[in-house]
Every structure is written in C-alpha cells, then in structure tokens.
PDB file of C-alpha atoms in Angstrom:
ATOM      1  CA  MET I   1      91.149  95.514 120.553  1.00  0.00           C
ATOM      2  CA  GLU I   2      88.389  98.089 120.534  1.00  0.00           C
ATOM      3  CA  THR I   3      86.210  97.781 117.430  1.00  0.00           C
ATOM      4  CA  SER I   4      83.876 100.714 117.982  1.00  0.00           C
ATOM      5  CA  ARG I   5      86.221 103.276 116.416  1.00  0.00           C
ATOM      6  CA  VAL I   6      87.300 103.584 112.774  1.00  0.00           C
ATOM      7  CA  GLN I   7      91.041 103.452 112.427  1.00  0.00           C
ATOM      8  CA  PRO I   8      92.595 104.837 109.255  1.00  0.00           C
ATOM      9  CA  LEU I   9      94.304 102.170 107.224  1.00  0.00           C
ATOM     10  CA  GLY I  10      98.005 102.701 106.629  1.00  0.00           C
ATOM     11  CA  PRO I  11     100.364 105.369 107.988  1.00  0.00           C
ATOM     12  CA  ASP I  12      99.221 108.412 109.944  1.00  0.00           C
ATOM     13  CA  LEU I  13      99.220 110.863 107.035  1.00  0.00           C
ATOM     14  CA  GLU I  14      97.059 113.956 106.651  1.00  0.00           C
ATOM     15  CA  HIS I  15      94.982 112.471 103.843  1.00  0.00           C
ATOM     16  CA  THR I  16      94.192 109.329 105.860  1.00  0.00           C
ATOM     17  CA  HIS I  17      92.167 111.138 108.550  1.00  0.00           C
ATOM     18  CA  PRO I  18      88.532 110.492 107.572  1.00  0.00           C
ATOM     19  CA  ARG I  19      86.477 113.653 107.353  1.00  0.00           C
ATOM     20  CA  PRO I  20      82.760 114.022 106.713  1.00  0.00           C
ATOM     21  CA  VAL I  21      83.463 114.632 103.033  1.00  0.00           C
ATOM     22  CA  HIS I  22      85.100 111.206 102.811  1.00  0.00           C
ATOM     23  CA  TRP I  23      82.022 109.486 104.178  1.00  0.00           C
ATOM     24  CA  VAL I  24      79.818 111.542 101.882  1.00  0.00           C
ATOM     25  CA  ALA I  25      81.891 110.161  99.008  1.00  0.00           C
ATOM     26  CA  THR I  26      81.558 106.654 100.418  1.00  0.00           C
ATOM     27  CA  ALA I  27      77.801 107.120 100.825  1.00  0.00           C
ATOM     28  CA  ALA I  28      77.597 108.335  97.219  1.00  0.00           C
ATOM     29  CA  ALA I  29      79.530 105.254  96.080  1.00  0.00           C
ATOM     30  CA  VAL I  30      77.226 102.976  98.063  1.00  0.00           C
ATOM     31  CA  ALA I  31      74.198 104.719  96.551  1.00  0.00           C
ATOM     32  CA  ALA I  32      75.718 104.201  93.113  1.00  0.00           C
ATOM     33  CA  VAL I  33      76.167 100.518  93.934  1.00  0.00           C
ATOM     34  CA  ILE I  34      72.467 100.258  94.760  1.00  0.00           C
ATOM     35  CA  ALA I  35      71.435 102.117  91.623  1.00  0.00           C
ATOM     36  CA  GLY I  36      74.051 100.366  89.515  1.00  0.00           C
ATOM     37  CA  GLY I  37      72.755  96.952  90.459  1.00  0.00           C
ATOM     38  CA  SER I  38      69.849  97.304  88.090  1.00  0.00           C
ATOM     39  CA  PHE I  39      72.006  98.606  85.229  1.00  0.00           C
ATOM     40  CA  PHE I  40      74.714  95.964  85.266  1.00  0.00           C
ATOM     41  CA  GLN I  41      72.554  92.854  85.486  1.00  0.00           C
ATOM     42  CA  PRO I  42      71.874  90.791  82.406  1.00  0.00           C
ATOM     43  CA  SER I  43      68.569  91.937  80.934  1.00  0.00           C
ATOM     44  CA  ASP I  44      66.953  88.562  81.640  1.00  0.00           C
ATOM     45  CA  ALA I  45      68.077  88.410  85.282  1.00  0.00           C
ATOM     46  CA  LYS I  46      65.554  89.257  87.960  1.00  0.00           C
ATOM     47  CA  ALA I  47      66.256  89.144  91.680  1.00  0.00           C
ATOM     48  CA  THR I  48      62.914  87.551  92.484  1.00  0.00           C
ATOM     49  CA  THR I  49      61.694  84.242  93.810  1.00  0.00           C
ATOM     50  CA  SER I  50      59.464  83.538  90.801  1.00  0.00           C
ATOM     51  CA  THR I  51      62.044  82.734  88.124  1.00  0.00           C
ATOM     52  CA  GLY I  52      60.305  79.545  86.992  1.00  0.00           C
ATOM     53  CA  VAL I  53      63.658  77.741  86.728  1.00  0.00           C
ATOM     54  CA  SER I  54      62.742  74.836  88.997  1.00  0.00           C
ATOM     55  CA  ALA I  55      60.291  74.029  91.719  1.00  0.00           C
ATOM     56  CA  PRO I  56      61.137  74.704  95.360  1.00  0.00           C
ATOM     57  CA  ARG I  57      62.452  71.780  97.352  1.00  0.00           C
ATOM     58  CA  THR I  58      59.573  69.588  98.554  1.00  0.00           C
ATOM     59  CA  GLY I  59      59.035  65.964  99.541  1.00  0.00           C
ATOM     60  CA  SER I  60      61.162  63.634  97.429  1.00  0.00           C
ATOM     61  CA  LEU I  61      62.749  66.294  95.207  1.00  0.00           C
ATOM     62  CA  PRO I  62      66.545  66.351  95.570  1.00  0.00           C
ATOM     63  CA  ALA I  63      68.141  69.319  97.299  1.00  0.00           C
ATOM     64  CA  ALA I  64      69.444  71.871  94.807  1.00  0.00           C
ATOM     65  CA  GLU I  65      73.164  72.513  94.783  1.00  0.00           C
ATOM     66  CA  ALA I  66      74.445  76.035  95.262  1.00  0.00           C
ATOM     67  CA  PRO I  67      75.508  77.716  91.998  1.00  0.00           C
ATOM     68  CA  ASP I  68      79.217  77.312  91.233  1.00  0.00           C
ATOM     69  CA  PRO I  69      80.747  80.820  91.099  1.00  0.00           C
ATOM     70  CA  ARG I  70      83.616  79.605  88.900  1.00  0.00           C
ATOM     71  CA  ALA I  71      81.133  78.749  86.123  1.00  0.00           C
ATOM     72  CA  ALA I  72      79.328  82.123  86.037  1.00  0.00           C
ATOM     73  CA  ASP I  73      79.779  84.845  83.426  1.00  0.00           C
ATOM     74  CA  TYR I  74      80.224  88.131  85.292  1.00  0.00           C
ATOM     75  CA  PRO I  75      79.407  91.562  83.821  1.00  0.00           C
ATOM     76  CA  MET I  76      82.991  92.808  84.102  1.00  0.00           C
ATOM     77  CA  ASP I  77      85.879  93.122  81.649  1.00  0.00           C
ATOM     78  CA  CYS I  78      89.100  91.286  82.488  1.00  0.00           C
ATOM     79  CA  GLY I  79      90.361  91.145  78.918  1.00  0.00           C
ATOM     80  CA  ARG I  80      90.971  87.561  77.800  1.00  0.00           C
ATOM     81  CA  ALA I  81      91.176  86.206  81.346  1.00  0.00           C
ATOM     82  CA  ARG I  82      88.252  85.114  83.480  1.00  0.00           C
ATOM     83  CA  PRO I  83      87.733  86.927  86.779  1.00  0.00           C
ATOM     84  CA  ASP I  84      89.218  85.259  89.849  1.00  0.00           C
ATOM     85  CA  VAL I  85      86.734  84.179  92.522  1.00  0.00           C
ATOM     86  CA  ILE I  86      88.426  85.336  95.726  1.00  0.00           C
ATOM     87  CA  ASP I  87      85.595  84.585  98.159  1.00  0.00           C
ATOM     88  CA  ARG I  88      82.141  83.023  98.148  1.00  0.00           C
ATOM     89  CA  GLY I  89      79.254  82.000 100.344  1.00  0.00           C
ATOM     90  CA  SER I  90      76.000  80.134  99.746  1.00  0.00           C
ATOM     91  CA  ALA I  91      72.612  80.098 101.468  1.00  0.00           C
ATOM     92  CA  ASP I  92      68.923  80.267 100.633  1.00  0.00           C
ATOM     93  CA  LEU I  93      68.885  84.060 100.771  1.00  0.00           C
ATOM     94  CA  ASP I  94      65.395  84.636  99.357  1.00  0.00           C
ATOM     95  CA  GLY I  95      63.559  81.775 101.090  1.00  0.00           C
ATOM     96  CA  ASP I  96      62.520  79.930  97.924  1.00  0.00           C
ATOM     97  CA  GLY I  97      64.060  76.616  99.012  1.00  0.00           C
ATOM     98  CA  ARG I  98      67.018  76.871  96.615  1.00  0.00           C
ATOM     99  CA  PRO I  99      70.462  78.150  97.597  1.00  0.00           C
ATOM    100  CA  GLU I 100      72.005  81.219  96.022  1.00  0.00           C
ATOM    101  CA  THR I 101      75.737  81.925  95.906  1.00  0.00           C
ATOM    102  CA  VAL I 102      77.314  85.318  96.498  1.00  0.00           C
ATOM    103  CA  ALA I 103      80.770  85.667  94.954  1.00  0.00           C
ATOM    104  CA  VAL I 104      83.527  88.242  95.361  1.00  0.00           C
ATOM    105  CA  VAL I 105      85.474  88.444  92.113  1.00  0.00           C
ATOM    106  CA  ARG I 106      88.207  90.586  90.610  1.00  0.00           C
ATOM    107  CA  CYS I 107      90.500  90.616  87.613  1.00  0.00           C
ATOM    108  CA  ARG I 108      93.847  88.899  87.953  1.00  0.00           C
ATOM    109  CA  THR I 109      96.881  91.152  88.212  1.00  0.00           C
ATOM    110  CA  ALA I 110     100.552  90.714  89.021  1.00  0.00           C
ATOM    111  CA  PHE I 111     100.646  93.853  91.166  1.00  0.00           C
ATOM    112  CA  GLY I 112      98.353  96.240  93.036  1.00  0.00           C
ATOM    113  CA  THR I 113      94.824  95.572  94.226  1.00  0.00           C
ATOM    114  CA  PRO I 114      92.273  95.577  91.416  1.00  0.00           C
ATOM    115  CA  PRO I 115      88.714  96.587  92.356  1.00  0.00           C
ATOM    116  CA  SER I 116      86.315  93.819  93.322  1.00  0.00           C
ATOM    117  CA  GLY I 117      82.796  92.979  92.253  1.00  0.00           C
ATOM    118  CA  VAL I 118      80.230  91.234  94.435  1.00  0.00           C
ATOM    119  CA  TYR I 119      77.463  89.322  92.666  1.00  0.00           C
ATOM    120  CA  ALA I 120      74.519  87.127  93.671  1.00  0.00           C
ATOM    121  CA  LEU I 121      74.067  83.994  91.565  1.00  0.00           C
ATOM    122  CA  SER I 122      71.043  81.759  91.155  1.00  0.00           C
ATOM    123  CA  GLN I 123      70.493  78.410  89.491  1.00  0.00           C
ATOM    124  CA  PRO I 124      71.248  78.027  85.761  1.00  0.00           C
ATOM    125  CA  ALA I 125      68.347  78.481  83.353  1.00  0.00           C
ATOM    126  CA  GLY I 126      68.867  74.939  82.058  1.00  0.00           C
ATOM    127  CA  ALA I 127      71.118  71.908  82.122  1.00  0.00           C
ATOM    128  CA  GLY I 128      74.688  72.792  81.154  1.00  0.00           C
ATOM    129  CA  ALA I 129      74.055  76.556  81.402  1.00  0.00           C
ATOM    130  CA  ALA I 130      76.085  78.921  83.577  1.00  0.00           C
ATOM    131  CA  PRO I 131      74.664  80.198  86.879  1.00  0.00           C
ATOM    132  CA  ARG I 132      72.752  83.449  86.414  1.00  0.00           C
ATOM    133  CA  VAL I 133      73.921  86.763  87.878  1.00  0.00           C
ATOM    134  CA  VAL I 134      70.707  88.086  89.481  1.00  0.00           C
ATOM    135  CA  ALA I 135      72.077  91.001  91.518  1.00  0.00           C
ATOM    136  CA  THR I 136      75.149  93.223  91.595  1.00  0.00           C
ATOM    137  CA  PHE I 137      76.033  94.184  95.165  1.00  0.00           C
ATOM    138  CA  VAL I 138      79.299  95.977  94.324  1.00  0.00           C
ATOM    139  CA  ASP I 139      80.336  96.919  90.796  1.00  0.00           C
ATOM    140  CA  PRO I 140      84.090  96.936  90.046  1.00  0.00           C
ATOM    141  CA  LYS I 141      83.624 100.323  88.353  1.00  0.00           C
ATOM    142  CA  GLU I 142      83.158 101.799  91.842  1.00  0.00           C
ATOM    143  CA  GLY I 143      86.839 101.039  92.523  1.00  0.00           C
ATOM    144  CA  MET I 144      86.289  99.362  95.893  1.00  0.00           C
ATOM    145  CA  SER I 145      87.904  96.336  97.506  1.00  0.00           C
ATOM    146  CA  ILE I 146      86.182  93.888  99.853  1.00  0.00           C
ATOM    147  CA  ARG I 147      87.213  92.662 103.304  1.00  0.00           C
ATOM    148  CA  ASP I 148      85.467  90.576 105.994  1.00  0.00           C
ATOM    149  CA  PHE I 149      83.043  89.007 103.497  1.00  0.00           C
ATOM    150  CA  ALA I 150      80.581  86.543 105.040  1.00  0.00           C
ATOM    151  CA  VAL I 151      77.251  84.854 104.368  1.00  0.00           C
ATOM    152  CA  ARG I 152      75.465  83.959 107.601  1.00  0.00           C
ATOM    153  CA  GLY I 153      71.900  82.738 107.436  1.00  0.00           C
ATOM    154  CA  LYS I 154      70.097  85.167 105.122  1.00  0.00           C
ATOM    155  CA  LEU I 155      72.548  88.033 105.685  1.00  0.00           C
ATOM    156  CA  VAL I 156      75.475  88.941 103.420  1.00  0.00           C
ATOM    157  CA  SER I 157      78.028  91.253 105.028  1.00  0.00           C
ATOM    158  CA  ALA I 158      81.312  92.858 104.034  1.00  0.00           C
ATOM    159  CA  THR I 159      83.567  95.827 104.629  1.00  0.00           C
ATOM    160  CA  LEU I 160      83.941  98.117 101.609  1.00  0.00           C
ATOM    161  CA  LEU I 161      87.394  99.631 101.251  1.00  0.00           C
ATOM    162  CA  GLY I 162      87.820 102.819  99.244  1.00  0.00           C
ATOM    163  CA  TYR I 163      89.962 105.876  98.672  1.00  0.00           C
ATOM    164  CA  SER I 164      89.544 109.431  99.888  1.00  0.00           C
ATOM    165  CA  SER I 165      91.224 110.873  96.787  1.00  0.00           C
ATOM    166  CA  ALA I 166      92.928 109.906  93.546  1.00  0.00           C
ATOM    167  CA  LYS I 167      96.289 110.604  95.225  1.00  0.00           C
ATOM    168  CA  VAL I 168      95.950 107.632  97.572  1.00  0.00           C
ATOM    169  CA  PRO I 169      97.923 104.656  96.157  1.00  0.00           C
ATOM    170  CA  ARG I 170      95.614 101.955  94.787  1.00  0.00           C
ATOM    171  CA  CYS I 171      97.370  99.412  96.992  1.00  0.00           C
ATOM    172  CA  CYS I 172      96.369 101.137 100.204  1.00  0.00           C
ATOM    173  CA  PRO I 173      92.683 102.082 100.649  1.00  0.00           C
ATOM    174  CA  ASP I 174      92.192 104.600 103.449  1.00  0.00           C
ATOM    175  CA  LEU I 175      88.414 104.401 103.925  1.00  0.00           C
ATOM    176  CA  ALA I 176      86.377 101.502 105.304  1.00  0.00           C
ATOM    177  CA  ARG I 177      82.623 101.077 105.750  1.00  0.00           C
ATOM    178  CA  LYS I 178      80.743  97.985 106.951  1.00  0.00           C
ATOM    179  CA  VAL I 179      77.627  97.103 104.963  1.00  0.00           C
ATOM    180  CA  ASN I 180      75.196  94.236 104.644  1.00  0.00           C
ATOM    181  CA  TRP I 181      72.562  93.019 102.220  1.00  0.00           C
ATOM    182  CA  ARG I 182      69.324  91.195 102.980  1.00  0.00           C
ATOM    183  CA  TRP I 183      66.450  89.991 100.798  1.00  0.00           C
ATOM    184  CA  ARG I 184      63.367  92.126 101.459  1.00  0.00           C
ATOM    185  CA  ASP I 185      60.190  92.752  99.434  1.00  0.00           C
ATOM    186  CA  GLY I 186      61.467  90.932  96.345  1.00  0.00           C
ATOM    187  CA  LYS I 187      64.944  92.453  96.141  1.00  0.00           C
ATOM    188  CA  PHE I 188      68.278  92.655  97.928  1.00  0.00           C
ATOM    189  CA  VAL I 189      68.463  95.718 100.150  1.00  0.00           C
ATOM    190  CA  LEU I 190      71.768  97.281 101.147  1.00  0.00           C
ATOM    191  CA  LYS I 191      72.289  98.714 104.610  1.00  0.00           C
ATOM    192  CA  ALA I 192      75.364 100.794 105.419  1.00  0.00           C
ATOM    193  CA  LEU I 193      76.213 100.436 109.093  1.00  0.00           C
ATOM    194  CA  PRO I 194      76.828 103.622 111.096  1.00  0.00           C
ATOM    195  CA  VAL I 195      80.335 104.999 111.067  1.00  0.00           C
ATOM    196  CA  PRO I 196      81.826 104.189 114.482  1.00  0.00           C
ATOM    197  CA  GLY I 197      81.935 107.296 116.642  1.00  0.00           C
ATOM    198  CA  SER I 198      79.166 109.034 114.684  1.00  0.00           C
ATOM    199  CA  VAL I 199      75.948 110.274 116.276  1.00  0.00           C
TER     200      VAL I 199
END
C-alpha cells in the first residue's frame, strides 16, 4: 500500500476531499496545541530537566520507574469519572536519566469518539504523590483524536485526526496529519510532517 498520499477517511463525499483550507485549519489547531500547552499545565509544572525532584541515575542509585499514567491527574473534565488511558509510552525523553511517560487519554463514553488529550508526565513531587503533568501535547478542547501513537527513543509521534467542518459526524474524522514531538532547548517541540503530495 502506498503511504506517500493522504487518503480521505470514510466515504468519497464532497466534504472529505482535503483542500488547502482544511490544512490551514489543521495547522491552526496544531499551533493552538503548541500555544495551549503552556496554558493548560499546572502552574507548578515545568517541562525542564532541573525540577529538583530527585537526582539523575548514577552509580548505585536505583533506576527510576516510569510514571504511572493511571495515577496522574489530567487537566481535563470528565465529570465524576477519571479519564481512560488508551495508550502510553515511556522513555527518558529529556536526557536527565529518569524516564517520562506520555499518555493518550480521553473521557469514557458509550458512543461516539470523544476527543483525546496527550500529556507528558514526570516523576511525582514526593512519595505517594501523583505523577506530574509537565507538558500538554494535544488538548482535548482541540477536538482531535489520536492514531498511530508511539514513543521510540526520544521521539514521540502520532497522527492527529480532525474534522473539516462541524457537519462531519464526530465518529468519522476526515482529516489526518502526522506530527512528532522532541525535547529541544528545554522544552518539547512539535513538528508537523509535510502533507503527502505537497510541495
């Protein structure tokens, strides 16, 4: 199967043919994700390597365990229920000798596809505390779903699924864009991969 072309998701309907305006909307959403990351983090969370939580792994110190995404408190509202962790990956993303966890979460629902959030977690601030959310990669308020999520080495990658208009059923996103995140200069940097077939 050829992977260098974007194929619309779902039936061949007029509104499912991606046009430049669709990708402008996707680019705007991705830009909002980048900007939103700083607004939706807890005020005490910093995506840096100098948190002072614990010393980097050296000599006889035990290896730190990756943060448990099921124990984290995410900045999203699911009513009385906790968000479901639908995917996760762990690695030492910032090179400080301690693993971080990136989790894909969404609210539980009996029907439809609720939007997902993607969050980076670091070690708890103390014994018995929840892992800290230190970066928001995708905010659920952007209305996107996640596919092909992976953590490989120091790279986090995913495909963002979105909608070209409010008329598209929420079950059936018709836009897709591959993105990745990498730690650089003290923060996670998002890179949107070129749209296949674009110049």
